[in-house]
Amino acid sequence: MRVSLGGVELRNFEKPDEANLGGETFFAIRKFPGGTRSIQYMGADYRPITWNGFFIGQDAYQRMLKIGNMRTAGKPVTFATDIFSFPVVITSFYPDVKTEHRIGFSITLERVFDMRRREALLEDSIDKAALAIARKKITIYTAASTTATYGRTAW
């Protein structure tokens, strides 16, 4: 199976033996007297993708440096296989240099999501109303503080 990380095609012993996907789903659960519950979906979280491997060959050291540089840059890179592709950040990368042609490593990836679209995920009417009230208070506060500041005479 083809596996690449940030454009670097992983070879033989560099690839994970398995794809550890899946994760948790978060809910806000409110319990009320009488046994009533309000359950609100808060989104999915995915477990880290982690594996151990070996860089082997004449270019092992250069390949190790490429992955290490991706980690220190801290920017999302694409993790892709024949089946799936998604952005990740490298949260840990631990190479163990045995020789310049044989380097063991462990790596951990975290999936990246665009949190700017959080408002689009609000489906519960309570959440929508709370967001609208918060926005209105900010607007009212801004208008009131502007009037109070400019309408006041100097002492």
Coordinates of N, CA and C in Angstrom, one line a residue, residues 50-127:
T50 N 0.0 6.6 15.3 CA 1.4 6.4 15.7 C 1.9 5.1 15.3
W51 N 3.2 5.1 15.0 CA 3.9 3.8 14.6 C 5.4 3.9 14.7
N52 N 6.0 2.8 14.6 CA 7.5 2.7 14.7 C 8.0 2.2 13.3
G53 N 9.1 2.7 12.9 CA 9.7 2.2 11.6 C 11.2 2.4 11.5
F54 N 11.7 2.1 10.4 CA 13.1 2.3 10.1 C 13.4 2.9 8.8
F55 N 14.2 3.9 8.7 CA 14.8 4.4 7.5 C 16.0 3.6 7.2
I56 N 16.0 3.0 6.0 CA 17.1 2.1 5.6 C 17.6 2.5 4.3
G57 N 18.9 2.6 4.1 CA 19.5 2.9 2.7 C 20.4 4.0 2.7
Q58 N 20.9 4.3 1.5 CA 21.9 5.4 1.3 C 21.3 6.8 1.7
D59 N 20.0 7.0 1.5 CA 19.4 8.3 1.8 C 18.6 8.3 3.1
A60 N 18.9 7.3 4.0 CA 18.1 7.2 5.3 C 18.2 8.5 6.1
Y61 N 19.4 9.1 6.2 CA 19.7 10.3 7.0 C 18.9 11.5 6.4
Q62 N 18.9 11.6 5.1 CA 18.2 12.7 4.5 C 16.7 12.6 4.6
R63 N 16.2 11.4 4.6 CA 14.8 11.2 4.7 C 14.4 11.5 6.2
M64 N 15.2 11.1 7.1 CA 15.0 11.4 8.5 C 14.9 12.9 8.7
L65 N 15.8 13.6 8.1 CA 15.9 15.1 8.3 C 14.6 15.7 7.7
K66 N 14.1 15.2 6.6 CA 12.9 15.8 5.9 C 11.7 15.7 6.9
I67 N 11.5 14.5 7.5 CA 10.4 14.3 8.4 C 10.7 15.2 9.7
G68 N 11.9 15.2 10.2 CA 12.2 16.0 11.3 C 11.9 17.5 11.1
N69 N 12.2 18.0 9.9 CA 12.0 19.4 9.6 C 10.5 19.7 9.5
M70 N 9.7 18.7 9.0 CA 8.2 18.9 9.0 C 7.7 19.0 10.4
R71 N 8.3 18.2 11.4 CA 7.8 18.3 12.8 C 8.2 19.7 13.3
T72 N 9.4 20.2 13.1 CA 9.8 21.4 13.8 C 9.1 22.6 13.1
A73 N 8.7 22.5 11.9 CA 7.9 23.6 11.2 C 6.5 23.7 11.9
G74 N 6.0 22.7 12.4 CA 4.7 22.7 13.0 C 3.5 23.0 12.2
K75 N 3.7 22.9 10.9 CA 2.6 23.2 9.9 C 1.9 21.9 9.5
P76 N 0.6 21.9 9.1 CA -0.1 20.7 8.6 C 0.6 20.2 7.4
V77 N 0.7 18.9 7.3 CA 1.1 18.2 6.1 C 0.1 17.1 5.8
T78 N 0.1 16.6 4.6 CA -0.9 15.6 4.2 C -0.3 14.2 4.5
F79 N -1.2 13.4 5.2 CA -0.9 12.0 5.4 C -1.9 11.3 4.4
A80 N -1.3 10.5 3.5 CA -2.1 9.9 2.5 C -1.8 8.4 2.3
T81 N -2.8 7.6 2.0 CA -2.6 6.2 1.6 C -3.4 6.0 0.3
D82 N -3.5 4.8 -0.1 CA -4.4 4.5 -1.2 C -5.9 4.7 -0.9
I83 N -6.2 4.6 0.4 CA -7.6 4.7 0.8 C -8.0 6.0 1.3
F84 N -7.2 6.8 2.0 CA -7.6 8.0 2.6 C -6.5 9.0 2.5
S85 N -6.8 10.3 2.8 CA -5.9 11.4 2.8 C -6.5 12.5 3.6
F86 N -5.7 13.0 4.6 CA -6.1 14.1 5.4 C -4.9 14.9 6.0
P87 N -5.2 16.2 6.4 CA -4.1 17.0 7.0 C -3.8 16.5 8.4
V88 N -2.5 16.5 8.8 CA -2.0 16.2 10.1 C -0.9 17.1 10.5
V89 N -0.6 17.1 11.8 CA 0.6 17.7 12.3 C 1.4 16.6 12.9
I90 N 2.7 16.7 12.9 CA 3.6 15.7 13.5 C 3.8 16.2 14.9
T91 N 3.2 15.5 15.9 CA 3.4 16.0 17.3 C 4.6 15.4 17.9
S92 N 5.0 14.3 17.5 CA 6.3 13.7 18.0 C 7.0 12.9 16.9
F93 N 8.3 13.0 16.9 CA 9.1 12.2 16.0 C 10.5 12.0 16.7
Y94 N 10.7 10.7 17.0 CA 11.9 10.3 17.7 C 12.8 9.4 16.9
P95 N 13.7 9.9 16.2 CA 14.6 9.0 15.4 C 15.8 8.5 16.4
D96 N 16.2 7.3 16.2 CA 17.3 6.7 16.9 C 18.3 6.3 15.9
V97 N 19.4 7.1 15.7 CA 20.4 6.9 14.7 C 21.3 5.8 15.1
K98 N 21.3 4.7 14.4 CA 22.2 3.6 14.7 C 23.4 3.7 13.8
T99 N 23.2 3.9 12.5 CA 24.2 4.3 11.5 C 23.5 5.3 10.6
E100 N 24.3 5.9 9.7 CA 23.6 6.9 8.8 C 22.8 6.2 7.8
H101 N 22.8 4.8 7.7 CA 22.1 4.1 6.7 C 20.9 3.3 7.4
R102 N 20.8 3.3 8.7 CA 19.8 2.6 9.4 C 19.4 3.4 10.6
I103 N 18.2 4.0 10.5 CA 17.7 4.9 11.6 C 16.3 4.4 12.0
G104 N 16.1 4.0 13.2 CA 14.8 3.6 13.8 C 14.1 4.9 14.2
F105 N 12.8 4.9 14.2 CA 12.0 6.0 14.7 C 10.7 5.6 15.2
S106 N 10.1 6.5 16.0 CA 8.7 6.5 16.3 C 8.1 7.8 16.0
I107 N 6.8 7.8 15.5 CA 6.2 9.1 15.1 C 4.8 9.1 15.5
T108 N 4.3 10.3 15.8 CA 2.8 10.4 16.2 C 2.3 11.6 15.4
L109 N 1.1 11.4 14.8 CA 0.4 12.4 14.0 C -0.9 12.7 14.6
E110 N -1.3 14.0 14.6 CA -2.7 14.4 15.0 C -3.4 15.0 13.8
R111 N -4.7 14.6 13.6 CA -5.5 15.1 12.5 C -5.8 16.6 12.8
V112 N -5.8 17.4 11.7 CA -6.1 18.8 11.8 C -7.5 19.1 11.2
F113 N -8.2 20.0 12.0 CA -9.6 20.4 11.5 C -9.6 21.9 11.5
D114 N -10.5 22.4 10.6 CA -10.6 23.9 10.5 C -11.6 24.3 11.6
M115 N -11.2 24.9 12.7 CA -12.1 25.4 13.7 C -12.8 26.7 13.4
R116 N -12.4 27.3 12.3 CA -13.1 28.6 12.0 C -14.6 28.3 11.6
R117 N -14.9 27.1 11.2 CA -16.3 26.7 10.8 C -17.1 26.2 12.0
R118 N -16.7 26.4 13.2 CA -17.4 25.9 14.4 C -18.8 26.3 14.4
E119 N -19.1 27.6 14.1 CA -20.5 28.1 14.1 C -21.4 27.3 13.2
A120 N -20.9 26.8 12.1 CA -21.7 26.0 11.1 C -22.1 24.7 11.7
L121 N -21.4 24.2 12.8 CA -21.7 22.9 13.4 C -22.8 23.1 14.5
L122 N -23.1 24.3 14.9 CA -24.1 24.5 15.9 C -25.5 24.1 15.4
E123 N -26.1 23.0 15.9 CA -27.4 22.6 15.5 C -28.5 22.8 16.5
D124 N -28.0 22.8 17.8 CA -29.0 22.9 18.9 C -29.5 24.4 19.0
S125 N -30.8 24.6 19.1 CA -31.4 25.9 19.2 C -30.8 26.7 20.4
I126 N -30.5 26.0 21.5 CA -30.0 26.7 22.6 C -28.6 27.3 22.3
D127 N -27.8 26.5 21.6 CA -26.5 27.1 21.3 C -26.6 28.2 20.3

